[in-house]
Amino acid sequence: QVHLVESGGGLVQAGGSLRLSCAASTSIFSLNAMGWYRQAPGKRRDLVAHITAGETTNYADSVKGRFTISRDNAKNTVYLQMNSLKPEDSAVYYCVAQIRASYPYYWGQGTQVTVSS
């Protein structure tokens, strides 16, 4: 069981930045992967960024060059640095963790990000 708690969401103007944090209840060093998804009202939940235990990252095309995912194993925390935010980035952002490949994700409760134009 992995408990995830997100923080760092809020209201920001277009072009601004936010950093989301996801604190895990267990050591993340041995987790297969962690990541961030987001869901806007009326839309499906989509992957934003993903980082493996070997620190391989991948990003949705819509955020490449603007968002950066990172992990601090000593703090059992994953971050999502979001720069050059756009109104279309507004959504609830969810942190996920995967213990082993092909296992289902654990999900956090989500944090709201709102970007005003």
PDB file of C-alpha atoms in Angstrom:
ATOM      1  CA  GLN A   1       0.000   0.000   0.000  1.00  0.00           C
ATOM      2  CA  VAL A   2       1.312   3.447  -0.962  1.00  0.00           C
ATOM      3  CA  HIS A   3      -0.342   6.610   0.306  1.00  0.00           C
ATOM      4  CA  LEU A   4       0.273   9.712  -1.801  1.00  0.00           C
ATOM      5  CA  VAL A   5      -0.360  13.318  -0.824  1.00  0.00           C
ATOM      6  CA  GLU A   6      -0.143  16.086  -3.407  1.00  0.00           C
ATOM      7  CA  SER A   7       0.418  19.760  -2.663  1.00  0.00           C
ATOM      8  CA  GLY A   8       1.368  22.940  -4.463  1.00  0.00           C
ATOM      9  CA  GLY A   9      -1.688  23.543  -6.591  1.00  0.00           C
ATOM     10  CA  GLY A  10      -3.398  26.897  -6.810  1.00  0.00           C
ATOM     11  CA  LEU A  11      -4.353  29.818  -8.996  1.00  0.00           C
ATOM     12  CA  VAL A  12      -1.768  31.371 -11.284  1.00  0.00           C
ATOM     13  CA  GLN A  13      -1.814  33.709 -14.251  1.00  0.00           C
ATOM     14  CA  ALA A  14      -0.956  32.493 -17.723  1.00  0.00           C
ATOM     15  CA  GLY A  15       2.796  32.426 -18.199  1.00  0.00           C
ATOM     16  CA  GLY A  16       3.399  31.761 -14.523  1.00  0.00           C
ATOM     17  CA  SER A  17       4.852  28.768 -12.739  1.00  0.00           C
ATOM     18  CA  LEU A  18       3.866  26.280 -10.073  1.00  0.00           C
ATOM     19  CA  ARG A  19       5.633  23.344  -8.491  1.00  0.00           C
ATOM     20  CA  LEU A  20       3.574  20.363  -7.422  1.00  0.00           C
ATOM     21  CA  SER A  21       4.852  17.967  -4.796  1.00  0.00           C
ATOM     22  CA  CYS A  22       3.807  14.401  -4.092  1.00  0.00           C
ATOM     23  CA  ALA A  23       4.869  12.890  -0.791  1.00  0.00           C
ATOM     24  CA  ALA A  24       4.740   9.114  -0.547  1.00  0.00           C
ATOM     25  CA  SER A  25       4.153   7.123   2.620  1.00  0.00           C
ATOM     26  CA  THR A  26       6.886   4.672   1.703  1.00  0.00           C
ATOM     27  CA  SER A  27      10.349   4.724   0.253  1.00  0.00           C
ATOM     28  CA  ILE A  28      10.111   5.595  -3.424  1.00  0.00           C
ATOM     29  CA  PHE A  29      13.588   4.292  -4.167  1.00  0.00           C
ATOM     30  CA  SER A  30      12.308   0.843  -5.054  1.00  0.00           C
ATOM     31  CA  LEU A  31       9.116   1.882  -6.814  1.00  0.00           C
ATOM     32  CA  ASN A  32       8.957   1.005 -10.483  1.00  0.00           C
ATOM     33  CA  ALA A  33       7.622   4.388 -11.510  1.00  0.00           C
ATOM     34  CA  MET A  34       5.831   7.520 -10.426  1.00  0.00           C
ATOM     35  CA  GLY A  35       4.008  10.141 -12.389  1.00  0.00           C
ATOM     36  CA  TRP A  36       1.390  12.802 -12.750  1.00  0.00           C
ATOM     37  CA  TYR A  37      -1.970  12.679 -14.479  1.00  0.00           C
ATOM     38  CA  ARG A  38      -4.478  15.481 -14.906  1.00  0.00           C
ATOM     39  CA  GLN A  39      -8.184  15.757 -15.529  1.00  0.00           C
ATOM     40  CA  ALA A  40     -10.121  18.816 -16.604  1.00  0.00           C
ATOM     41  CA  PRO A  41     -13.918  19.018 -16.240  1.00  0.00           C
ATOM     42  CA  GLY A  42     -15.646  16.899 -18.846  1.00  0.00           C
ATOM     43  CA  LYS A  43     -12.389  15.417 -20.104  1.00  0.00           C
ATOM     44  CA  ARG A  44     -10.604  12.142 -19.569  1.00  0.00           C
ATOM     45  CA  ARG A  45      -7.714  11.713 -17.175  1.00  0.00           C
ATOM     46  CA  ASP A  46      -4.458  11.919 -19.148  1.00  0.00           C
ATOM     47  CA  LEU A  47      -0.834  11.243 -18.370  1.00  0.00           C
ATOM     48  CA  VAL A  48       1.225  14.416 -17.965  1.00  0.00           C
ATOM     49  CA  ALA A  49       4.645  13.106 -16.983  1.00  0.00           C
ATOM     50  CA  HIS A  50       6.237   9.871 -15.844  1.00  0.00           C
ATOM     51  CA  ILE A  51       9.543   8.958 -14.226  1.00  0.00           C
ATOM     52  CA  THR A  52      10.976   5.490 -13.707  1.00  0.00           C
ATOM     53  CA  ALA A  53      13.225   4.164 -10.977  1.00  0.00           C
ATOM     54  CA  GLY A  54      16.096   4.649 -13.406  1.00  0.00           C
ATOM     55  CA  GLU A  55      15.032   8.302 -13.833  1.00  0.00           C
ATOM     56  CA  THR A  56      13.842   7.862 -17.395  1.00  0.00           C
ATOM     57  CA  THR A  57      11.182  10.466 -18.056  1.00  0.00           C
ATOM     58  CA  ASN A  58       8.460  10.952 -20.591  1.00  0.00           C
ATOM     59  CA  TYR A  59       5.970  13.736 -21.113  1.00  0.00           C
ATOM     60  CA  ALA A  60       2.734  14.456 -22.875  1.00  0.00           C
ATOM     61  CA  ASP A  61       3.396  16.386 -26.068  1.00  0.00           C
ATOM     62  CA  SER A  62       1.355  19.292 -24.762  1.00  0.00           C
ATOM     63  CA  VAL A  63       3.749  19.905 -21.840  1.00  0.00           C
ATOM     64  CA  LYS A  64       7.141  19.050 -23.337  1.00  0.00           C
ATOM     65  CA  GLY A  65       9.608  21.850 -22.815  1.00  0.00           C
ATOM     66  CA  ARG A  66       7.442  23.459 -20.128  1.00  0.00           C
ATOM     67  CA  PHE A  67       7.052  20.819 -17.395  1.00  0.00           C
ATOM     68  CA  THR A  68       9.759  18.862 -15.611  1.00  0.00           C
ATOM     69  CA  ILE A  69       9.255  15.812 -13.413  1.00  0.00           C
ATOM     70  CA  SER A  70      11.852  14.887 -10.824  1.00  0.00           C
ATOM     71  CA  ARG A  71      12.184  12.677  -7.783  1.00  0.00           C
ATOM     72  CA  ASP A  72      13.980  13.051  -4.472  1.00  0.00           C
ATOM     73  CA  ASN A  73      14.411   9.572  -3.054  1.00  0.00           C
ATOM     74  CA  ALA A  74      15.731  10.899   0.248  1.00  0.00           C
ATOM     75  CA  LYS A  75      12.481  12.822   0.792  1.00  0.00           C
ATOM     76  CA  ASN A  76      10.210  10.193  -0.799  1.00  0.00           C
ATOM     77  CA  THR A  77       8.820  12.964  -2.944  1.00  0.00           C
ATOM     78  CA  VAL A  78       8.162  13.511  -6.627  1.00  0.00           C
ATOM     79  CA  TYR A  79       7.864  16.980  -8.087  1.00  0.00           C
ATOM     80  CA  LEU A  80       6.300  18.498 -11.168  1.00  0.00           C
ATOM     81  CA  GLN A  81       7.745  21.872 -12.085  1.00  0.00           C
ATOM     82  CA  MET A  82       5.315  23.648 -14.383  1.00  0.00           C
ATOM     83  CA  ASN A  83       6.480  26.716 -16.280  1.00  0.00           C
ATOM     84  CA  SER A  84       4.868  28.890 -18.946  1.00  0.00           C
ATOM     85  CA  LEU A  85       1.457  27.760 -17.775  1.00  0.00           C
ATOM     86  CA  LYS A  86      -1.518  28.094 -20.102  1.00  0.00           C
ATOM     87  CA  PRO A  87      -5.236  28.200 -19.339  1.00  0.00           C
ATOM     88  CA  GLU A  88      -5.556  24.766 -20.934  1.00  0.00           C
ATOM     89  CA  ASP A  89      -3.282  23.382 -18.206  1.00  0.00           C
ATOM     90  CA  SER A  90      -6.089  23.975 -15.698  1.00  0.00           C
ATOM     91  CA  ALA A  91      -7.113  20.647 -14.189  1.00  0.00           C
ATOM     92  CA  VAL A  92      -6.953  18.474 -11.128  1.00  0.00           C
ATOM     93  CA  TYR A  93      -3.488  16.954 -11.015  1.00  0.00           C
ATOM     94  CA  TYR A  94      -3.062  13.479  -9.575  1.00  0.00           C
ATOM     95  CA  CYS A  95       0.111  11.799  -8.432  1.00  0.00           C
ATOM     96  CA  VAL A  96       0.528   8.082  -9.158  1.00  0.00           C
ATOM     97  CA  ALA A  97       2.913   5.385  -8.008  1.00  0.00           C
ATOM     98  CA  GLN A  98       3.552   1.910  -9.346  1.00  0.00           C
ATOM     99  CA  ILE A  99       5.234  -0.735  -7.228  1.00  0.00           C
ATOM    100  CA  ARG A 100       6.119  -3.099 -10.065  1.00  0.00           C
ATOM    101  CA  ALA A 101       5.761  -3.037 -13.823  1.00  0.00           C
ATOM    102  CA  SER A 102       2.238  -4.002 -14.948  1.00  0.00           C
ATOM    103  CA  TYR A 103       0.860  -3.448 -11.419  1.00  0.00           C
ATOM    104  CA  PRO A 104      -1.988  -0.967 -11.036  1.00  0.00           C
ATOM    105  CA  TYR A 105      -1.212   2.564  -9.968  1.00  0.00           C
ATOM    106  CA  TYR A 106      -1.807   3.981  -6.518  1.00  0.00           C
ATOM    107  CA  TRP A 107      -3.445   7.415  -6.777  1.00  0.00           C
ATOM    108  CA  GLY A 108      -3.331  10.548  -4.675  1.00  0.00           C
ATOM    109  CA  GLN A 109      -6.381  12.662  -3.929  1.00  0.00           C
ATOM    110  CA  GLY A 110      -5.474  15.339  -6.459  1.00  0.00           C
ATOM    111  CA  THR A 111      -4.630  19.020  -6.335  1.00  0.00           C
ATOM    112  CA  GLN A 112      -6.364  21.743  -8.319  1.00  0.00           C
ATOM    113  CA  VAL A 113      -4.386  23.904 -10.732  1.00  0.00           C
ATOM    114  CA  THR A 114      -6.166  26.886 -12.261  1.00  0.00           C
ATOM    115  CA  VAL A 115      -4.488  29.104 -14.846  1.00  0.00           C
ATOM    116  CA  SER A 116      -6.205  32.393 -15.585  1.00  0.00           C
ATOM    117  CA  SER A 117      -5.873  34.147 -18.920  1.00  0.00           C
TER     118      SER A 117
END
